[in-house]
Coordinates of C-alpha atoms in Angstrom, one line a residue:
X953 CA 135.6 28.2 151.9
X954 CA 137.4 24.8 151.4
X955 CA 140.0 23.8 149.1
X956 CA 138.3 21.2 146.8
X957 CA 139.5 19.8 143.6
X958 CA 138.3 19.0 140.1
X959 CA 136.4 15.5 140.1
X960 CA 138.4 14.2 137.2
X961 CA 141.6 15.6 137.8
X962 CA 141.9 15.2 141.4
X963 CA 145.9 15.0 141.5
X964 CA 146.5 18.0 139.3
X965 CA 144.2 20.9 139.1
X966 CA 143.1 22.4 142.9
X967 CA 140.8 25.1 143.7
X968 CA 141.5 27.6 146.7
X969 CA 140.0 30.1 148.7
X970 CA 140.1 34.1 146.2
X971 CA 139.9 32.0 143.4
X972 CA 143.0 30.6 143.4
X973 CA 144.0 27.7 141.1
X974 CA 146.7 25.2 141.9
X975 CA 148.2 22.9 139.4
X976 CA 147.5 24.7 136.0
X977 CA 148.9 23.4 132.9
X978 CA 147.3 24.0 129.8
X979 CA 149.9 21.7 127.7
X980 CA 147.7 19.0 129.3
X981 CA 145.4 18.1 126.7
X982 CA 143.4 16.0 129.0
X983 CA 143.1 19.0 131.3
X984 CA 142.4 21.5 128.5
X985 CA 140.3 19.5 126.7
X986 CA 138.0 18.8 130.6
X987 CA 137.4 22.3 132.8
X988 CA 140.5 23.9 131.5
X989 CA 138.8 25.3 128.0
X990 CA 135.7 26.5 129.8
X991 CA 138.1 28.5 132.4
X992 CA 140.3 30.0 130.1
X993 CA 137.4 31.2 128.0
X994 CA 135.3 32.8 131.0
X995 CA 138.9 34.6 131.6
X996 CA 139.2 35.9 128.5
X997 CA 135.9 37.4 128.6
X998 CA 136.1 39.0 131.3
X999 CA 139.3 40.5 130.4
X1000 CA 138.6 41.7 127.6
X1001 CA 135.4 43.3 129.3
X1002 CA 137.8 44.8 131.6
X1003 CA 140.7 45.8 129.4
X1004 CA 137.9 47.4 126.5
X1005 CA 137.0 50.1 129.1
X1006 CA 140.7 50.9 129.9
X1007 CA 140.8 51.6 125.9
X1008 CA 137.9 53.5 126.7
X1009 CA 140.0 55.7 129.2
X1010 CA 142.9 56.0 127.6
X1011 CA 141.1 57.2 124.2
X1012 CA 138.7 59.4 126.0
X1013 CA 140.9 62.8 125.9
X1014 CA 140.8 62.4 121.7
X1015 CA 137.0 63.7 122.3
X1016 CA 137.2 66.1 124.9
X1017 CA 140.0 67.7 123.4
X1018 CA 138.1 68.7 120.0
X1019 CA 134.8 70.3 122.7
X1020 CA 136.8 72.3 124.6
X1021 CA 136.9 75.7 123.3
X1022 CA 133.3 75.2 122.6
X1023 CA 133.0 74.8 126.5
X1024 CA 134.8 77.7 127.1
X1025 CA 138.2 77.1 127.5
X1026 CA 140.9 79.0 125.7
X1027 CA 144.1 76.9 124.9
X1028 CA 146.3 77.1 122.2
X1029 CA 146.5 74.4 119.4
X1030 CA 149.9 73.3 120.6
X1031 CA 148.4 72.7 124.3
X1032 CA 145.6 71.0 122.6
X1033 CA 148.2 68.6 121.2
X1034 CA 149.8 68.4 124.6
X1035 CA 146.2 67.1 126.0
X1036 CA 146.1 64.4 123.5
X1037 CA 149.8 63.7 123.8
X1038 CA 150.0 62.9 127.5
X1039 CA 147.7 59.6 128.3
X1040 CA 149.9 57.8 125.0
X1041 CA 152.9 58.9 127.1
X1042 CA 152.4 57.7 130.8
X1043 CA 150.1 54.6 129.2
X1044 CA 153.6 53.7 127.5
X1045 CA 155.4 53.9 130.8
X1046 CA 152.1 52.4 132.8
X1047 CA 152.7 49.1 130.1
X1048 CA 156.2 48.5 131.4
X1049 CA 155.0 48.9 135.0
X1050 CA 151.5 46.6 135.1
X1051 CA 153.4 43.6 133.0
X1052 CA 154.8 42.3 136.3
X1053 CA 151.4 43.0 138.2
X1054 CA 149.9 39.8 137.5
X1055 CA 152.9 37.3 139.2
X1056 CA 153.0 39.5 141.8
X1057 CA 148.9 40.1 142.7
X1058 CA 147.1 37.4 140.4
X1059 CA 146.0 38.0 137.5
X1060 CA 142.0 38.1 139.0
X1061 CA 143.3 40.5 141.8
X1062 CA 145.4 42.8 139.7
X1063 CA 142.3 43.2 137.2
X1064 CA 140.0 44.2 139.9
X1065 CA 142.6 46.6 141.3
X1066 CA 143.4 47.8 137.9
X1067 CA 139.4 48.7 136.6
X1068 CA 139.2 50.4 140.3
X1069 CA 142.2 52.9 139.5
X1070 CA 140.1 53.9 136.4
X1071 CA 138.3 55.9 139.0
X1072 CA 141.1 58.0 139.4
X1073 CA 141.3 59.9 136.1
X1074 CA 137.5 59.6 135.8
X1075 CA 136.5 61.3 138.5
X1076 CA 139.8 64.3 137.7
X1077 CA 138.3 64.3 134.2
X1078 CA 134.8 65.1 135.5
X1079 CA 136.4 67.6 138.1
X1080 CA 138.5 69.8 135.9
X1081 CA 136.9 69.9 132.8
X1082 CA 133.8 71.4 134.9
X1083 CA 135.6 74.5 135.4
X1084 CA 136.8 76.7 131.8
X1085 CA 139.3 78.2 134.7
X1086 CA 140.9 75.1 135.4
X1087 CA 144.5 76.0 135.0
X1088 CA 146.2 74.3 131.8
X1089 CA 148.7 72.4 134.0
X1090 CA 146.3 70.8 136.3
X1091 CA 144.0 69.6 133.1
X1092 CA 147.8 68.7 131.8
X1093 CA 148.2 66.4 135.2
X1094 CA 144.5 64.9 134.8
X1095 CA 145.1 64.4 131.5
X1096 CA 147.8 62.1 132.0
X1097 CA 146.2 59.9 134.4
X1098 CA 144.1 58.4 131.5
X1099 CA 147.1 56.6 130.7
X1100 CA 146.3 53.9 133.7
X1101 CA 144.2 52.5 130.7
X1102 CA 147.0 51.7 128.8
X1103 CA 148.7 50.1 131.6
X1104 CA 145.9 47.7 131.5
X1105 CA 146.2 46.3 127.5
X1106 CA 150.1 44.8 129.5
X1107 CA 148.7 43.2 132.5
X1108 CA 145.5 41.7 130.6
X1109 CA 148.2 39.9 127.5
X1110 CA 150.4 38.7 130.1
X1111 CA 147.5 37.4 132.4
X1112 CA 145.5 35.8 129.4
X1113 CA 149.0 34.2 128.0
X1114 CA 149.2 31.9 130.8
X1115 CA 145.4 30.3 130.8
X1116 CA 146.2 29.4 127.1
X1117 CA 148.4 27.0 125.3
X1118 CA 151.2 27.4 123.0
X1119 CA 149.1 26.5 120.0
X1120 CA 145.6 28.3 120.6
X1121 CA 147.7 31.1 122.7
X1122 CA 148.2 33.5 119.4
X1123 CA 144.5 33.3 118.7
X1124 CA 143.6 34.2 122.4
X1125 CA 145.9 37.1 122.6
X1126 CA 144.4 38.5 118.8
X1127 CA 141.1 38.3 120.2
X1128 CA 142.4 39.5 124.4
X1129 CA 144.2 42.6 122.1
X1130 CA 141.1 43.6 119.1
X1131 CA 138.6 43.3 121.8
X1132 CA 140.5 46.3 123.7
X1133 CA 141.6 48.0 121.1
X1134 CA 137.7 48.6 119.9
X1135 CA 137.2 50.6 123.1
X1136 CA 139.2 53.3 121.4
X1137 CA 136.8 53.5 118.7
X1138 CA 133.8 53.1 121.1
X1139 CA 134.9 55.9 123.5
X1140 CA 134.8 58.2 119.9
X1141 CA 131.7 57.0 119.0
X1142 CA 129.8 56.9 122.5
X1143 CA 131.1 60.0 124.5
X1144 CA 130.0 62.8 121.8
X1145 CA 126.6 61.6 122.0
X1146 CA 126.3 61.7 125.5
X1147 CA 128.0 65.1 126.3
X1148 CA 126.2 66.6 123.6
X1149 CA 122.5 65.3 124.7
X1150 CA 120.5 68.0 126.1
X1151 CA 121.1 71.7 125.7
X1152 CA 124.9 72.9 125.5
X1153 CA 128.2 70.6 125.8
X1154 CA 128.6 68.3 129.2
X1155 CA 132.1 67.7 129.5
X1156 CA 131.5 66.2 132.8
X1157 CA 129.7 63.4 131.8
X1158 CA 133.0 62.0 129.5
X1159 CA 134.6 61.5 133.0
X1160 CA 131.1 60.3 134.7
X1161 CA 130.7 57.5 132.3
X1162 CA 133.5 55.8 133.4
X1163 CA 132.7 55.5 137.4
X1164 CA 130.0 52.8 136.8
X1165 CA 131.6 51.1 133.9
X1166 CA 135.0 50.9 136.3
X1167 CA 132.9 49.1 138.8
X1168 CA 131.1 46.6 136.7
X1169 CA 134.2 45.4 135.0
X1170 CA 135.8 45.2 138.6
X1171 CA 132.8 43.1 140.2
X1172 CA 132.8 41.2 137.1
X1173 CA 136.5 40.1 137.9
X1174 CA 136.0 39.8 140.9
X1175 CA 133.4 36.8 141.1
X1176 CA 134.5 35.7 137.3
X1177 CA 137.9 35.4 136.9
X1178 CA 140.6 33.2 138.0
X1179 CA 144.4 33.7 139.9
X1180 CA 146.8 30.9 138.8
X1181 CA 149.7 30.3 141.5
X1182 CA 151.8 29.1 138.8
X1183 CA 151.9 32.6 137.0
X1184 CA 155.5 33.8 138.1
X1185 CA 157.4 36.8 137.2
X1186 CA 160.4 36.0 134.2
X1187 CA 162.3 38.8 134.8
X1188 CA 165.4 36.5 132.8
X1189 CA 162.9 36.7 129.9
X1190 CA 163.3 40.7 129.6
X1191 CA 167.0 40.7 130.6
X1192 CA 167.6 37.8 127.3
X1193 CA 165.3 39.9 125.2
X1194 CA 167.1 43.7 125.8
X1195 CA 170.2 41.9 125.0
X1196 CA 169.3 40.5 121.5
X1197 CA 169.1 43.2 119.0
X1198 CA 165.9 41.8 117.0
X1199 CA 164.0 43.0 120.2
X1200 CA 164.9 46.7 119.2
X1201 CA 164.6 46.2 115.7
X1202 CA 160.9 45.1 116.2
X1203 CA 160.5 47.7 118.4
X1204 CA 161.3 50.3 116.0
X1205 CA 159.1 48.9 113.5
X1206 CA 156.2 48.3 116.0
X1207 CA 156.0 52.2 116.4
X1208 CA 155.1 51.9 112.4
X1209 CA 151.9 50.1 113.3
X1210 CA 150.8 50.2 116.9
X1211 CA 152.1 53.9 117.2
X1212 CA 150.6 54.9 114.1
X1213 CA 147.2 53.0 115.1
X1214 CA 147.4 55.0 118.8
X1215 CA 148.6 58.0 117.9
X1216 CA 146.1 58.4 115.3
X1217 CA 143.1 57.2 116.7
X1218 CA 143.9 60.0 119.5
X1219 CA 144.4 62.5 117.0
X1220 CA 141.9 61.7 114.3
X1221 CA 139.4 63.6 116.2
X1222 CA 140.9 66.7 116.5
X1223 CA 141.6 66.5 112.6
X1224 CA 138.4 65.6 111.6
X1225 CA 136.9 68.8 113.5
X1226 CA 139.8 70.9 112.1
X1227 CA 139.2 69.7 108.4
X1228 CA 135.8 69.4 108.3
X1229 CA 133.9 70.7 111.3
X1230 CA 130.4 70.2 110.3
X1231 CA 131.2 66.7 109.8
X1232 CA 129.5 64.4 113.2
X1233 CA 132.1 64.2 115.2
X1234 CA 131.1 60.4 116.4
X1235 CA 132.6 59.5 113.1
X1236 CA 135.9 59.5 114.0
X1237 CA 135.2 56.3 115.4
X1238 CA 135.6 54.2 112.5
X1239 CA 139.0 54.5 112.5
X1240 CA 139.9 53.3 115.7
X1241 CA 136.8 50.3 115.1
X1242 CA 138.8 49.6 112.1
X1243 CA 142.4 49.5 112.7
X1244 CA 141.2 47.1 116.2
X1245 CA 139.1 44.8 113.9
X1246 CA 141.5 44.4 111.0
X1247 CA 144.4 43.1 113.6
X1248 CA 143.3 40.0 113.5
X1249 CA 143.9 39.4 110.0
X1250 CA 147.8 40.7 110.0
X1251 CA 148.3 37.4 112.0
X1252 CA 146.2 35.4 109.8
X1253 CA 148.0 36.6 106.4
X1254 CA 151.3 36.6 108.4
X1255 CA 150.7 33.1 109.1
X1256 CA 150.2 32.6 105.3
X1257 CA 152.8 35.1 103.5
X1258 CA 155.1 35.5 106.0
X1259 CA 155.5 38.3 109.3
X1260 CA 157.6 40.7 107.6
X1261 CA 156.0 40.4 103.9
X1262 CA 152.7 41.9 105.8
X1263 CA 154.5 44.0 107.7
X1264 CA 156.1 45.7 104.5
X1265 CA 152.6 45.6 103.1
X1266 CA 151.4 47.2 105.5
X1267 CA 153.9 50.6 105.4
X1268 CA 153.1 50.7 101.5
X1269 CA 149.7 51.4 102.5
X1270 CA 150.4 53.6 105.4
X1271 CA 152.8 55.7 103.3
X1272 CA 149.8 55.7 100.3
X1273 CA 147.7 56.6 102.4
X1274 CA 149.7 59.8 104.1
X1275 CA 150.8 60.8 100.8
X1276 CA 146.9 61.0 99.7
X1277 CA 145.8 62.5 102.8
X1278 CA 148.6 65.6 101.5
X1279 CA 147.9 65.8 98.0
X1280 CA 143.8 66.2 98.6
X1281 CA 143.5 67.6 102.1
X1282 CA 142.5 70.9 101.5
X1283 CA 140.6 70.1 98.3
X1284 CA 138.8 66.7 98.5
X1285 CA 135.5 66.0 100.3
X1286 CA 135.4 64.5 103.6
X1287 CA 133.9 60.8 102.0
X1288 CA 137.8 60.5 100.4
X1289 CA 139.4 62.0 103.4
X1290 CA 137.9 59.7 105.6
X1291 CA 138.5 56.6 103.1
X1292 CA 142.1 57.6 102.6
X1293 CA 142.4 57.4 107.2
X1294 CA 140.4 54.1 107.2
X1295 CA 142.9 52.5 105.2
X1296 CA 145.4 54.4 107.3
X1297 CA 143.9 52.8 110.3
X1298 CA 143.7 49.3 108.6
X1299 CA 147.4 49.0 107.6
X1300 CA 148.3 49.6 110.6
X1301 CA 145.8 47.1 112.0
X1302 CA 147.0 44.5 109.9
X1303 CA 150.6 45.6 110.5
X1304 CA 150.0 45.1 114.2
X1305 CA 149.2 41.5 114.2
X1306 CA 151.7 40.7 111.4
X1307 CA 154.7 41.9 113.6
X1308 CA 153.5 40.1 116.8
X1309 CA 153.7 37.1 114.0
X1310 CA 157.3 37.8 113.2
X1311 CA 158.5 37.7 117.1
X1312 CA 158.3 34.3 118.0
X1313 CA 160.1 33.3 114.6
X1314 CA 163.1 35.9 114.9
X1315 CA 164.0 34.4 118.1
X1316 CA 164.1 30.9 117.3
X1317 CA 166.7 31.6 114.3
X1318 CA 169.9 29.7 115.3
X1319 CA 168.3 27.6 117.7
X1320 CA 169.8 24.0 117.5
X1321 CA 169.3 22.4 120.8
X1322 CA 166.5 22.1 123.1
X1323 CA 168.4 24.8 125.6
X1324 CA 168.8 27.2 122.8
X1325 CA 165.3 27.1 121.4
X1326 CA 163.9 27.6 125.5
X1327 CA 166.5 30.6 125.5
X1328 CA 164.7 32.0 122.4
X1329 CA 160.9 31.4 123.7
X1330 CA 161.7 33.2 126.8
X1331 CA 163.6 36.0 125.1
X1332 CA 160.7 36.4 122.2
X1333 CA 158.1 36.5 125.7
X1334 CA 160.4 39.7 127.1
X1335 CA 160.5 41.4 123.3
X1336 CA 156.4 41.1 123.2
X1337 CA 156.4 42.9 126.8
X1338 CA 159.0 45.6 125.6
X1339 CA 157.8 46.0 122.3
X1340 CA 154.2 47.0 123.1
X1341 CA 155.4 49.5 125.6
X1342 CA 158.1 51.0 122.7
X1343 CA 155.1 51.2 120.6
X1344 CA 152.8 52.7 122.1
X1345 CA 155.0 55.4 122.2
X1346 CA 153.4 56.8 118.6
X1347 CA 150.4 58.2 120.7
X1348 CA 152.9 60.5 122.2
X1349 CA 155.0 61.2 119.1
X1350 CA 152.1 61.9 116.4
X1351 CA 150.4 64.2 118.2
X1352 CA 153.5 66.0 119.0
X1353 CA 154.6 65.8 115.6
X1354 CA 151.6 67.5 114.4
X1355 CA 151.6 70.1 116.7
X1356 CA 155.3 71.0 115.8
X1357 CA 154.8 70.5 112.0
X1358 CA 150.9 71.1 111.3
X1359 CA 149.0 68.9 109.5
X1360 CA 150.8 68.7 105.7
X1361 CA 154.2 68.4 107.4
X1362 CA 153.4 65.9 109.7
X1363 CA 151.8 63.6 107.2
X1364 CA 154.9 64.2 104.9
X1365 CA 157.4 63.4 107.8
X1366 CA 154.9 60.1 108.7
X1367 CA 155.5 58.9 105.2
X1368 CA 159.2 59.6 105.5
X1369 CA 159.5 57.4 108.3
X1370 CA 157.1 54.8 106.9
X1371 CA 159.6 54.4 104.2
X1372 CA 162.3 54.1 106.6
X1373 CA 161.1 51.2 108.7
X1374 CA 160.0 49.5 105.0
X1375 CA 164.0 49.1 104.2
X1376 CA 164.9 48.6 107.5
X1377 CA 162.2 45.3 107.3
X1378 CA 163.4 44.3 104.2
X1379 CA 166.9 44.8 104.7
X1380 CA 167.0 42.8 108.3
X1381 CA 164.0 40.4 107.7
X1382 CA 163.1 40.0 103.9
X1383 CA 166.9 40.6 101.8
X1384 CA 167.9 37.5 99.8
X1385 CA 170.7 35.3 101.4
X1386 CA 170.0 36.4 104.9
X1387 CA 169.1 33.7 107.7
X1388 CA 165.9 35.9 108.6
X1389 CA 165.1 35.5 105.0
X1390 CA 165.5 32.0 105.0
X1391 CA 163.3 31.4 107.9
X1392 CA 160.4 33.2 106.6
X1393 CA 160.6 35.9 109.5

């Protein structure tokens, strides 16, 4: 196959041999606004395809956990918890990892490899869940393995922000992050159907699910999707943002939304079963379908009200709706416990798109010179990699939470640290007089 080159922009955007494009730049409105739309779309797409079924995988656990002592295995709650626990934890490390996959592989290639490696803990899923005997370490090691799915949600925002521009980028990446984020809720919804058709419980058949699925979404890359040679690794963008202390601060209150969003979808499950077990258990996935589907409007009424105004908004709700959840758990119905989780899972929706909103504005405070505002852009592009990977350490710590404090202590303990992050918010973003005030943070 030939290099050849787009008719009307001969000089500028080249076409090579594994889908390689040379000469990229979507700042070029007359480039945008000719193939460079159409491309970027079909790449979003497909990544989204891509990056819903490694949702899928990493949420998977959250419904095998609840079926297995009806399949005949005999852990204890707390190793229950551990189950649930382990993909949040290795998909938080697997996000730091996969962000500099795309500059190094392309972001076409790295996809591909990426929905391939889904294999991995599909197939171990299938394996040890097949077998009651299957010793609680080894299910502790498959387990763990699911969390290649989170790795994907790092690679796909990082490959998807460089097809877009600056001013349709935050749109794309809402859209690149809700589309995902639904396969949590899916997985929930799908999976207890299918091990349940038929007589008796299929565990297998949670892994099974995921062999074709890995290899569609990887053939659809492959012929699909596009590697730009101008994607390059910005390692100075991570080393400005771990030195400015608003990267941290967001981090911290990231774990407020994104953890509580993870770390509950995983769980919710298990609670549901626990609380009300002749509930369906495909229910549970409204709450992951609704916390994915309300992110998109955190950035909208961020854009509107301001980040940090949301994002205090936000942890009132969370913190209502945890202090509910106490005070009518083991009296109220399940149509009130499930309304008082949805809008659990919607705060922290909306919360999750309203502090992505606040990043790009806490990093340009200050800025008075061309230099200095290119300094904040790159540092505010290294806090979005770091932060995602901070928060998505909430799918390790609620399970873990519960399972040290039950369910009354850990709801009281969430809305203790709800209330923590809402002062530290206001007191570093929202207080009076302050220059994060003052710019609307």
């Amino acid at each position: 196959m030939s290099a050849s080159t787009d008719t009307d922009l001969a000089t500028t955007l080249v076409h090579r041999p594994g889908r390689w494009i040379d000469g990229w730049d979507p700042e070029d409105r007359a480039q945008w606004e000719g193939p460079g739309r159409a491309i970027a779309r079909r790449n979003l797409t497909v990544s989204v395809f891509a990056e819903f079924f490694g949702f899928m995988m990493l949420g998977v656990w959250s419904v095998v956990v609840p079926n297995l002592g009806d399949a005949g295995f005999a852990y204890t709650t707390n190793q229950l918890y551990w189950l649930i626990a382990l993909p949040g934890l290795t998909g938080a490390a697997m996000r730091i990892l996969y962000t500099f996959m795309v500059p190094v592989f392309g972001g076409r290639n790295w996809t591909v490899v990426s929905a391939l490696l889904l294999l991995i803990p599909a197939t171990g899923l299938a394996w040890a869940v097949s077998d009651p005997t299957t010793p609680f370490g080894v299910m502790l090691l498959v387990a763990s393995l699911a969390g290649l799915g989170g790795g994907n949600f790092a690679s796909s925002m990082v490959n998807i922000s460089f097809f877009y521009p600056q001013r349709e980028k935050g749109r794309a990446l809402g859209i690149n992050a809700a589309g995902g984020n639904l396969g949590t809720g899916i997985v929930q919804l799908v999976v207890p159907l299918i091990i349940t058709s038929g007589a008796g419980i299929a565990l297998d058949r949670a892994g099974l699910i995921f062999i074709p699925a890995a290899i569609l979404s990887a053939l659809a890359a492959l012929l699909l999707m596009n590697n730009l040679s101008h994607a390059k690794s910005d390692l100075r963008s991570y080393a400005l943002a771990v030195r400015n202390p608003h990267t941290w601060i967001i981090s911290f209150l990231y774990i407020g939304t994104f953890g509580s969003f993870l770390g509950f979808s995983l769980t919710f499950p298990t609670l549901m079963k626990a609380m009300h077990p002749d509930v369906p258990a495909a229910l549970a996935f409204l709450g992951a379908a609704t916390g994915a589907l309300t992110r998109p409007f955190g950035g909208a009424l961020a854009d509107r009200f301001g980040g940090t105004r949301v994002t205090m908004a936000s942890y009132v709700a969370m913190g209502l709706g945890v202090v509910g959840l106490v005070l009518t758990l083991h009296d109220a119905g399940f149509p009130l416990f499930l309304g008082l989780f949805l809008l659990l899972f919607g705060a922290s929706g909306i919360g999750n798109g309203s502090v992505y909103r606040m990043i790009p504005i806490a990093f340009q405070i200050g800025a008075r010179d061309d230099e200095a505002r290119l300094r904040g852009h790159r540092a505010a592009a290294g806090c979005i990699g770091i932060a995602g990977a901070v928060g998505a350490l909430g799918s390790f710590f609620v399970p873990r939470t519960f399972a040290e404090l039950g369910i009354t202590g850990g709801l009281w303990a969430f809305a203790a640290v709800y209330a923590v992050m809402l002062v530290v918010a206001w007191g570093v973003y929202a207080r009076p007089g302050t220059d994060t005030h003052a710019a609307r943070v």
